Structures are given as structure tokens and as C-alpha cells.
mmCIF file of C-alpha atoms in Angstrom:
data_model
loop_
_atom_site.group_PDB
_atom_site.id
_atom_site.type_symbol
_atom_site.label_atom_id
_atom_site.label_comp_id
_atom_site.label_asym_id
_atom_site.label_seq_id
_atom_site.Cartn_x
_atom_site.Cartn_y
_atom_site.Cartn_z
ATOM 1 C CA MET A 1 -10.620 -19.720 -42.745
ATOM 2 C CA THR A 2 -13.975 -17.927 -42.940
ATOM 3 C CA ASP A 3 -14.027 -14.856 -45.191
ATOM 4 C CA VAL A 4 -15.879 -12.281 -43.133
ATOM 5 C CA ARG A 5 -14.632 -9.227 -45.066
ATOM 6 C CA PRO A 6 -17.474 -7.108 -46.593
ATOM 7 C CA LEU A 7 -17.749 -6.748 -50.443
ATOM 8 C CA ARG A 8 -15.988 -3.447 -51.098
ATOM 9 C CA ILE A 9 -17.137 -1.491 -54.172
ATOM 10 C CA LEU A 10 -15.583 1.494 -55.812
ATOM 11 C CA HIS A 11 -18.736 3.126 -57.177
ATOM 12 C CA VAL A 12 -18.120 5.440 -60.108
ATOM 13 C CA SER A 13 -20.881 6.980 -62.277
ATOM 14 C CA ASP A 14 -21.660 9.396 -65.060
ATOM 15 C CA THR A 15 -18.221 9.703 -66.611
ATOM 16 C CA HIS A 16 -19.628 11.073 -69.879
ATOM 17 C CA LEU A 17 -16.516 10.336 -71.883
ATOM 18 C CA LEU A 18 -16.293 11.630 -75.428
ATOM 19 C CA GLY A 19 -14.724 9.561 -78.268
ATOM 20 C CA ASP A 20 -12.908 12.494 -79.846
ATOM 21 C CA GLY A 21 -11.530 13.706 -76.520
ATOM 22 C CA GLY A 22 -13.696 16.807 -76.515
ATOM 23 C CA ARG A 23 -14.919 18.525 -73.417
ATOM 24 C CA HIS A 24 -18.268 17.975 -71.706
ATOM 25 C CA TYR A 25 -20.357 21.078 -72.210
ATOM 26 C CA GLY A 26 -17.230 22.503 -73.962
ATOM 27 C CA VAL A 27 -15.674 22.906 -70.534
ATOM 28 C CA VAL A 28 -14.967 19.634 -68.590
ATOM 29 C CA ASP A 29 -12.233 17.257 -69.735
ATOM 30 C CA THR A 30 -14.033 14.150 -68.521
ATOM 31 C CA THR A 31 -11.183 11.809 -69.299
ATOM 32 C CA ALA A 32 -8.957 13.796 -67.090
ATOM 33 C CA ALA A 33 -11.704 13.886 -64.452
ATOM 34 C CA LEU A 34 -11.866 10.075 -64.470
ATOM 35 C CA ARG A 35 -8.214 9.767 -64.242
ATOM 36 C CA SER A 36 -8.208 12.097 -61.237
ATOM 37 C CA VAL A 37 -10.940 9.992 -59.636
ATOM 38 C CA LEU A 38 -8.930 6.788 -60.077
ATOM 39 C CA GLU A 39 -5.749 8.402 -58.737
ATOM 40 C CA ARG A 40 -7.630 9.663 -55.649
ATOM 41 C CA ALA A 41 -9.187 6.194 -55.157
ATOM 42 C CA SER A 42 -5.820 4.495 -55.428
ATOM 43 C CA THR A 43 -5.419 4.488 -51.621
ATOM 44 C CA VAL A 44 -8.721 2.619 -51.137
ATOM 45 C CA SER A 45 -7.737 -0.923 -49.921
ATOM 46 C CA ASP A 46 -9.422 -4.256 -50.643
ATOM 47 C CA VAL A 47 -11.509 -3.124 -53.657
ATOM 48 C CA ASP A 48 -13.433 -6.148 -54.991
ATOM 49 C CA VAL A 49 -15.555 -4.540 -57.592
ATOM 50 C CA VAL A 50 -15.519 -1.333 -59.728
ATOM 51 C CA VAL A 51 -19.109 -0.550 -60.430
ATOM 52 C CA LEU A 52 -19.736 1.931 -63.333
ATOM 53 C CA SER A 53 -23.445 2.856 -63.092
ATOM 54 C CA GLY A 54 -24.173 4.331 -66.382
ATOM 55 C CA ASP A 55 -23.756 7.357 -68.626
ATOM 56 C CA LEU A 56 -20.323 6.168 -69.236
ATOM 57 C CA SER A 57 -20.202 7.805 -72.622
ATOM 58 C CA ASP A 58 -21.520 11.133 -73.765
ATOM 59 C CA ASP A 59 -21.543 10.354 -77.386
ATOM 60 C CA GLY A 60 -22.089 6.597 -77.427
ATOM 61 C CA SER A 61 -19.012 5.962 -79.583
ATOM 62 C CA PRO A 62 -16.936 2.862 -79.388
ATOM 63 C CA ALA A 63 -13.972 5.075 -78.922
ATOM 64 C CA SER A 64 -15.447 6.647 -75.733
ATOM 65 C CA TYR A 65 -15.931 3.128 -74.248
ATOM 66 C CA GLN A 66 -12.474 2.160 -75.320
ATOM 67 C CA ALA A 67 -11.068 5.172 -73.457
ATOM 68 C CA LEU A 68 -13.027 4.032 -70.376
ATOM 69 C CA VAL A 69 -11.556 0.525 -70.691
ATOM 70 C CA GLU A 70 -8.043 1.889 -70.998
ATOM 71 C CA LEU A 71 -8.328 3.829 -67.789
ATOM 72 C CA VAL A 72 -10.419 1.537 -65.563
ATOM 73 C CA GLU A 73 -9.334 -1.952 -66.458
ATOM 74 C CA PRO A 74 -5.618 -1.552 -65.520
ATOM 75 C CA TRP A 75 -6.636 0.059 -62.335
ATOM 76 C CA ALA A 76 -8.993 -2.797 -61.420
ATOM 77 C CA ALA A 77 -6.508 -5.510 -62.650
ATOM 78 C CA GLU A 78 -3.824 -4.191 -60.437
ATOM 79 C CA ARG A 79 -6.106 -4.791 -57.475
ATOM 80 C CA GLY A 80 -7.661 -7.950 -58.611
ATOM 81 C CA ALA A 81 -11.050 -6.250 -58.873
ATOM 82 C CA VAL A 82 -13.777 -7.017 -61.310
ATOM 83 C CA VAL A 83 -15.278 -4.224 -63.505
ATOM 84 C CA VAL A 84 -19.044 -4.168 -63.759
ATOM 85 C CA PRO A 85 -20.515 -1.502 -66.154
ATOM 86 C CA ALA A 86 -24.200 -0.610 -66.600
ATOM 87 C CA MET A 87 -26.072 1.239 -69.298
ATOM 88 C CA GLY A 88 -27.253 4.848 -68.761
ATOM 89 C CA ASN A 89 -29.636 7.164 -70.836
ATOM 90 C CA HIS A 90 -26.597 8.790 -72.658
ATOM 91 C CA ASP A 91 -25.051 5.404 -73.529
ATOM 92 C CA LEU A 92 -25.799 3.702 -76.866
ATOM 93 C CA ALA A 93 -26.244 -0.072 -77.011
ATOM 94 C CA ALA A 94 -24.176 -0.660 -80.105
ATOM 95 C CA GLY A 95 -21.027 1.066 -78.818
ATOM 96 C CA PHE A 96 -21.527 -0.303 -75.259
ATOM 97 C CA GLU A 97 -21.834 -3.903 -76.412
ATOM 98 C CA GLU A 98 -19.078 -3.645 -78.903
ATOM 99 C CA VAL A 99 -16.474 -2.694 -76.282
ATOM 100 C CA LEU A 100 -17.965 -3.582 -72.832
ATOM 101 C CA GLY A 101 -20.059 -6.639 -73.634
ATOM 102 C CA GLU A 102 -23.531 -7.504 -72.518
ATOM 103 C CA ARG A 103 -25.758 -4.828 -71.202
ATOM 104 C CA GLU A 104 -27.143 -6.882 -68.475
ATOM 105 C CA ARG A 105 -25.018 -9.403 -66.683
ATOM 106 C CA THR A 106 -24.477 -11.331 -63.452
ATOM 107 C CA VAL A 107 -21.116 -11.822 -61.824
ATOM 108 C CA LEU A 108 -20.023 -13.523 -58.623
ATOM 109 C CA VAL A 109 -17.321 -12.074 -56.433
ATOM 110 C CA ARG A 110 -16.397 -13.889 -53.176
ATOM 111 C CA GLY A 111 -19.978 -15.247 -53.053
ATOM 112 C CA PHE A 112 -21.644 -11.922 -53.519
ATOM 113 C CA ARG A 113 -23.815 -11.642 -56.599
ATOM 114 C CA VAL A 114 -23.701 -8.476 -58.621
ATOM 115 C CA VAL A 115 -26.547 -7.984 -61.183
ATOM 116 C CA THR A 116 -26.787 -5.128 -63.712
ATOM 117 C CA VAL A 117 -30.099 -3.923 -65.168
ATOM 118 C CA ASP A 118 -30.427 -1.707 -68.269
ATOM 119 C CA THR A 119 -32.918 1.052 -67.318
ATOM 120 C CA SER A 120 -32.257 3.074 -70.457
ATOM 121 C CA VAL A 121 -34.908 3.968 -73.034
ATOM 122 C CA PRO A 122 -33.488 4.606 -76.498
ATOM 123 C CA GLY A 123 -33.723 8.334 -77.408
ATOM 124 C CA ALA A 124 -35.038 9.364 -73.952
ATOM 125 C CA GLY A 125 -33.661 10.556 -70.588
ATOM 126 C CA TYR A 126 -36.021 8.736 -68.219
ATOM 127 C CA GLY A 127 -35.742 5.102 -67.125
ATOM 128 C CA ARG A 128 -37.921 2.089 -67.514
ATOM 129 C CA LEU A 129 -37.901 -1.711 -67.052
ATOM 130 C CA ASP A 130 -40.141 -3.781 -69.253
ATOM 131 C CA PRO A 131 -41.850 -7.083 -68.017
ATOM 132 C CA ALA A 132 -39.225 -9.190 -69.834
ATOM 133 C CA GLN A 133 -36.420 -7.410 -67.950
ATOM 134 C CA LEU A 134 -38.151 -7.748 -64.615
ATOM 135 C CA ASP A 135 -38.588 -11.544 -65.319
ATOM 136 C CA ARG A 136 -34.935 -11.766 -66.232
ATOM 137 C CA LEU A 137 -33.928 -9.967 -63.080
ATOM 138 C CA ARG A 138 -36.239 -12.292 -61.031
ATOM 139 C CA GLY A 139 -34.248 -15.247 -62.472
ATOM 140 C CA ALA A 140 -30.996 -13.601 -61.826
ATOM 141 C CA LEU A 141 -31.814 -12.976 -58.182
ATOM 142 C CA ALA A 142 -32.804 -16.663 -57.958
ATOM 143 C CA GLY A 143 -29.400 -17.702 -59.231
ATOM 144 C CA LEU A 144 -30.450 -18.738 -62.815
ATOM 145 C CA GLU A 145 -27.583 -16.646 -64.289
ATOM 146 C CA ASP A 146 -24.831 -17.499 -61.773
ATOM 147 C CA PRO A 147 -21.598 -18.484 -63.504
ATOM 148 C CA ASP A 148 -19.892 -21.686 -62.433
ATOM 149 C CA ARG A 149 -19.022 -20.953 -58.859
ATOM 150 C CA ALA A 150 -16.368 -23.682 -58.902
ATOM 151 C CA THR A 151 -14.165 -21.744 -61.346
ATOM 152 C CA ARG A 152 -12.381 -20.054 -58.488
ATOM 153 C CA PRO A 153 -11.552 -21.742 -55.168
ATOM 154 C CA GLU A 154 -13.076 -18.951 -53.139
ATOM 155 C CA GLU A 155 -16.401 -19.452 -54.999
ATOM 156 C CA ALA A 156 -16.659 -23.110 -54.599
ATOM 157 C CA ALA A 157 -20.161 -24.560 -55.355
ATOM 158 C CA ASP A 158 -20.796 -25.303 -51.721
ATOM 159 C CA ALA A 159 -19.927 -21.826 -50.553
ATOM 160 C CA PRO A 160 -22.864 -19.914 -48.953
ATOM 161 C CA LEU A 161 -24.305 -17.154 -51.159
ATOM 162 C CA ARG A 162 -23.927 -13.737 -49.750
ATOM 163 C CA PRO A 163 -26.140 -10.596 -50.343
ATOM 164 C CA THR A 164 -26.812 -9.429 -53.915
ATOM 165 C CA VAL A 165 -26.043 -5.912 -55.243
ATOM 166 C CA VAL A 166 -28.238 -4.573 -58.077
ATOM 167 C CA VAL A 167 -26.625 -1.986 -60.304
ATOM 168 C CA LEU A 168 -28.651 0.298 -62.518
ATOM 169 C CA HIS A 169 -28.557 3.875 -63.795
ATOM 170 C CA HIS A 170 -31.900 5.434 -62.828
ATOM 171 C CA PRO A 171 -32.328 5.365 -59.031
ATOM 172 C CA PRO A 172 -35.574 3.837 -57.702
ATOM 173 C CA VAL A 173 -35.966 6.760 -55.322
ATOM 174 C CA PRO A 174 -37.258 10.346 -55.924
ATOM 175 C CA ALA A 175 -35.094 12.939 -57.500
ATOM 176 C CA ARG A 176 -34.443 16.452 -55.881
ATOM 177 C CA SER A 177 -34.981 18.654 -58.868
ATOM 178 C CA ALA A 178 -37.726 19.247 -61.436
ATOM 179 C CA LEU A 179 -35.822 18.048 -64.480
ATOM 180 C CA LEU A 180 -34.455 14.880 -62.853
ATOM 181 C CA ALA A 181 -37.970 14.144 -61.491
ATOM 182 C CA ALA A 182 -39.234 14.145 -65.017
ATOM 183 C CA LEU A 183 -36.362 11.775 -65.972
ATOM 184 C CA GLU A 184 -36.868 9.262 -63.168
ATOM 185 C CA LEU A 185 -37.245 5.594 -63.249
ATOM 186 C CA GLN A 186 -40.847 4.739 -64.091
ATOM 187 C CA ASP A 187 -42.734 2.515 -61.710
ATOM 188 C CA PRO A 188 -39.853 1.896 -59.318
ATOM 189 C CA GLY A 189 -42.237 -0.001 -57.073
ATOM 190 C CA ALA A 190 -42.220 -2.979 -59.442
ATOM 191 C CA LEU A 191 -38.392 -3.282 -59.152
ATOM 192 C CA LEU A 192 -38.433 -2.763 -55.426
ATOM 193 C CA GLU A 193 -41.236 -5.313 -54.775
ATOM 194 C CA LEU A 194 -39.222 -7.873 -56.842
ATOM 195 C CA CYS A 195 -36.069 -7.158 -54.902
ATOM 196 C CA GLU A 196 -37.777 -7.333 -51.556
ATOM 197 C CA ASP A 197 -39.488 -10.593 -52.477
ATOM 198 C CA ALA A 198 -36.157 -12.115 -53.502
ATOM 199 C CA GLY A 199 -35.002 -11.510 -49.987
ATOM 200 C CA ALA A 200 -31.321 -11.409 -50.886
ATOM 201 C CA VAL A 201 -30.767 -7.955 -52.302
ATOM 202 C CA GLY A 202 -28.325 -6.008 -50.030
ATOM 203 C CA ALA A 203 -28.232 -2.781 -51.838
ATOM 204 C CA VAL A 204 -29.112 -1.051 -55.109
ATOM 205 C CA LEU A 205 -26.416 1.179 -56.687
ATOM 206 C CA ALA A 206 -27.215 3.922 -59.177
ATOM 207 C CA GLY A 207 -26.138 7.150 -60.762
ATOM 208 C CA HIS A 208 -28.014 9.667 -63.001
ATOM 209 C CA TYR A 209 -28.522 12.361 -60.332
ATOM 210 C CA HIS A 210 -24.948 13.596 -60.388
ATOM 211 C CA HIS A 211 -24.899 14.069 -56.598
ATOM 212 C CA ALA A 212 -24.342 11.745 -53.621
ATOM 213 C CA LEU A 213 -27.436 10.315 -52.133
ATOM 214 C CA VAL A 214 -28.320 7.484 -49.739
ATOM 215 C CA ALA A 215 -31.905 6.487 -49.252
ATOM 216 C CA THR A 216 -33.955 3.481 -48.179
ATOM 217 C CA ALA A 217 -36.541 2.205 -50.567
ATOM 218 C CA GLY A 218 -38.726 -0.202 -48.669
ATOM 219 C CA ARG A 219 -36.143 -2.199 -46.781
ATOM 220 C CA ILE A 220 -33.444 -1.843 -49.410
ATOM 221 C CA PRO A 221 -30.586 0.703 -49.141
ATOM 222 C CA VAL A 222 -30.076 2.766 -52.305
ATOM 223 C CA VAL A 223 -26.610 4.424 -52.962
ATOM 224 C CA VAL A 224 -26.324 7.045 -55.690
ATOM 225 C CA ALA A 225 -22.847 7.983 -56.630
ATOM 226 C CA PRO A 226 -21.793 11.620 -57.441
ATOM 227 C CA GLY A 227 -21.003 12.310 -61.075
ATOM 228 C CA VAL A 228 -17.553 12.333 -62.521
ATOM 229 C CA ALA A 229 -18.404 14.708 -65.337
ATOM 230 C CA ASN A 230 -20.092 17.391 -63.218
ATOM 231 C CA SER A 231 -22.025 17.877 -59.980
ATOM 232 C CA SER A 232 -25.721 18.737 -59.954
ATOM 233 C CA ASP A 233 -26.951 21.223 -57.284
ATOM 234 C CA PRO A 234 -29.747 19.728 -55.202
ATOM 235 C CA LEU A 235 -30.299 23.156 -53.650
ATOM 236 C CA ALA A 236 -30.814 25.009 -56.896
ATOM 237 C CA PRO A 237 -33.833 27.392 -56.900
ATOM 238 C CA CYS A 238 -37.116 25.797 -57.297
ATOM 239 C CA GLY A 239 -37.792 24.722 -60.914
ATOM 240 C CA HIS A 240 -34.159 25.240 -61.982
ATOM 241 C CA GLU A 241 -31.616 22.721 -62.982
ATOM 242 C CA ARG A 242 -28.036 23.767 -62.109
ATOM 243 C CA ALA A 243 -24.631 22.053 -62.438
ATOM 244 C CA GLU A 244 -21.180 23.001 -61.593
ATOM 245 C CA VAL A 245 -17.682 21.551 -62.146
ATOM 246 C CA GLY A 246 -16.946 18.804 -59.671
ATOM 247 C CA SER A 247 -16.257 15.102 -59.414
ATOM 248 C CA GLY A 248 -16.507 12.338 -56.820
ATOM 249 C CA PHE A 249 -16.987 8.681 -56.194
ATOM 250 C CA ALA A 250 -18.342 6.420 -53.431
ATOM 251 C CA VAL A 251 -16.813 3.501 -51.575
ATOM 252 C CA VAL A 252 -19.579 1.023 -50.573
ATOM 253 C CA ASP A 253 -19.131 -1.914 -48.233
ATOM 254 C CA VAL A 254 -21.859 -4.602 -48.222
ATOM 255 C CA HIS A 255 -21.683 -6.986 -45.237
ATOM 256 C CA ASP A 256 -22.877 -10.552 -44.869
ATOM 257 C CA ASP A 257 -25.597 -9.500 -42.369
ATOM 258 C CA GLY A 258 -27.023 -7.020 -44.778
ATOM 259 C CA ALA A 259 -25.405 -3.903 -43.252
ATOM 260 C CA VAL A 260 -24.318 -1.336 -45.885
ATOM 261 C CA SER A 261 -22.034 1.670 -45.524
ATOM 262 C CA ALA A 262 -21.073 4.269 -48.005
ATOM 263 C CA VAL A 263 -18.423 6.945 -47.992
ATOM 264 C CA PHE A 264 -18.457 9.715 -50.620
ATOM 265 C CA VAL A 265 -15.175 11.280 -51.711
ATOM 266 C CA PRO A 266 -14.970 14.632 -53.621
ATOM 267 C CA VAL A 267 -12.142 14.865 -56.071
ATOM 268 C CA PRO A 268 -10.454 18.165 -57.161
ATOM 269 C CA HIS A 269 -10.834 18.884 -60.880
ATOM 270 C CA ALA A 270 -7.787 18.066 -62.891
ATOM 271 C CA SER A 271 -7.798 20.825 -65.645
ATOM 272 C CA ASP A 272 -7.819 24.601 -65.982
ATOM 273 C CA VAL A 273 -11.350 24.906 -64.796
ATOM 274 C CA ALA A 274 -11.943 25.557 -61.156
ATOM 275 C CA ASP A 275 -14.194 23.443 -59.025
ATOM 276 C CA GLY A 276 -17.557 25.027 -58.459
ATOM 277 C CA THR A 277 -17.582 26.782 -61.854
ATOM 278 C CA GLU A 278 -21.096 26.878 -63.085
ATOM 279 C CA LEU A 279 -21.796 24.777 -66.179
ATOM 280 C CA PHE A 280 -25.357 25.711 -66.572
ATOM 281 C CA ASP A 281 -28.429 27.034 -64.685
ATOM 282 C CA LEU A 282 -31.539 26.105 -66.647
ATOM 283 C CA ALA A 283 -34.555 28.319 -65.963
ATOM 284 C CA PRO A 284 -37.947 26.556 -65.383
ATOM 285 C CA ASP A 285 -39.189 27.111 -69.028
ATOM 286 C CA GLU A 286 -36.036 25.429 -70.322
ATOM 287 C CA VAL A 287 -36.390 22.572 -67.785
ATOM 288 C CA GLU A 288 -40.010 22.104 -69.009
ATOM 289 C CA ARG A 289 -38.900 21.980 -72.586
ATOM 290 C CA ILE A 290 -36.238 19.420 -72.006
ATOM 291 C CA ALA A 291 -38.589 17.368 -69.830
ATOM 292 C CA ALA A 292 -41.108 17.274 -72.627
ATOM 293 C CA LEU A 293 -38.466 16.077 -75.127
ATOM 294 C CA ALA A 294 -36.835 13.543 -72.945
ATOM 295 C CA GLY A 295 -39.430 12.464 -70.471
ATOM 296 C CA PRO A 296 -41.997 9.585 -70.646
ATOM 297 C CA GLY A 297 -44.498 11.673 -72.463
ATOM 298 C CA ALA A 298 -42.106 11.859 -75.518
ATOM 299 C CA SER A 299 -41.795 8.135 -76.058
ATOM 300 C CA SER A 300 -43.579 4.918 -75.041
#
């Protein structure tokens, strides 16, 4: 019987967990927020993959990644879903690798290829891919990293390969605020050209912006998940960076014919802090200061 069901992805991002159980900005219990997200998503049927698109930890500690595993893995295992994590600018390689494994990987799920890319720059907030990473991605899109497709009956070696999903933290599309614009992915055109040339990329999934966004980059759909830890305000006054209490997730379907659909689901906050409570409102001079410290001008 032909499997025509789309690849269904629970797309979760920017959990910002803390190893000591502390609160994000001293306010948000991000562990409770993630638990609420998973509870809200429990009614989503036929989930194949749980994508975690970066900034999984706020402190980079192994304990924070272990807390992530203890929440997400049982949820995924109950549904037969595969968990695919990616690095973000707040993540630290040592803790990530110790608990979650390789920072860049390829998995096959029902003939769909899911490829992660590490766009993080140590000590910085912006994103970048070096030539070696682009070469590795080119090979991954060509199937050079594909695991043995015969290890599962539904992934037999003669099964036709279906669209590929690329997962990274920094979106290859413009940000809506001055600070996030300073912390964008550098030279996104190189990534997009590679993906278009490969001809098999169905979607790019990302995080970083802390608000839902769907865009088309060239011919490729880009889906940015809302944050779990907080929600950035894309309508903040010009030059400001504003965030408030709020969580959400996306459900993304990728079809054989390349069609992509995404549904964004807000999740009520689980603790004693009301949704919509302002976490910060950075004035333009503070935005400029942070951009100078964490943007591409601060490191090479």
C-alpha cells in the first residue's frame, strides 16, 4: 500500500531551559512552559518528527539538556516519533553533544530526509555557515549521510526518496526588528542557492525570532516556530526590542509534491505569570549596544 501521508512535524523552538531550574529573565519557568507545550500538542495525531530548532538551553549546561530529554523523549516515544535537535546561539557545543549527540546529523523518516545544520557562532548571537559546513550540507542533500534505509521495512533501499527538510536556528529570511536583524544568518544566499540547486529541499525550519513566521526564500518555504520561553513583539516601536510572556509551537506538514502547510498554536502560560506580561522593552541605544557585542562586528 502506497504511503501518501505527509511528513508531520511538531516544530518546537527556543525552549531556553536552565540546568538549575531557574527562571528565564527571572520570570518564566521554561521547564513548565515546555511541559505545557507538549501537553497542548498531545492531541496532534500522526506526528513523525519532533524538531527542536535551537536555543534549547539558556545556560548550555548538561543538566538543561537532560531536562529537555526527560520531557521530549517520552512524548515522542509514545507516538513513535523521532526527535531531531539543532544548535542555537545560546546552546553550548559541549553540553549539547554530551546529552543530545552530534550537532549536525541526517535522519530518514518514512523516506523523508531531515538534515540539521549548526548556524551558531561561539560567543555570538548571529548565525553563520562556513564553507566546510556548506560542503557537508551539499553532501547530505545528495544522500551521502543517509543511514541504511533497509533498517526499517518502511525505509527499504528501493523506496523513492521524498522531500528533504533542513533544520537550523537562524532563519535565512529577514528579521522584523533591529536587534534580530543584527543577529541574522550571514550570507543566507549561499545556503538558499545550495538548497535550490539540490532540488529536493521541501522546507527550511528555523527558530531564533521567537515569533511565528512563514516566508518563501527563492522557491523554498521557510517556517519559523514561535518561542517556548517567550514571545517577541514584531510590532514593537521602531528600534526597540520587546518580548512578553507567551509560548507556542507549529505543526508542519510536508507533502510528496512539495506542498507545505504550517499551523501555529499558542499555549497558555503554566505558572503564576500572566500571558502578555512584558519581559523587557529595550530602547534603541540598548539594542545598539547588544548588537555591537553579539553581532558579526564583534567576532569573525
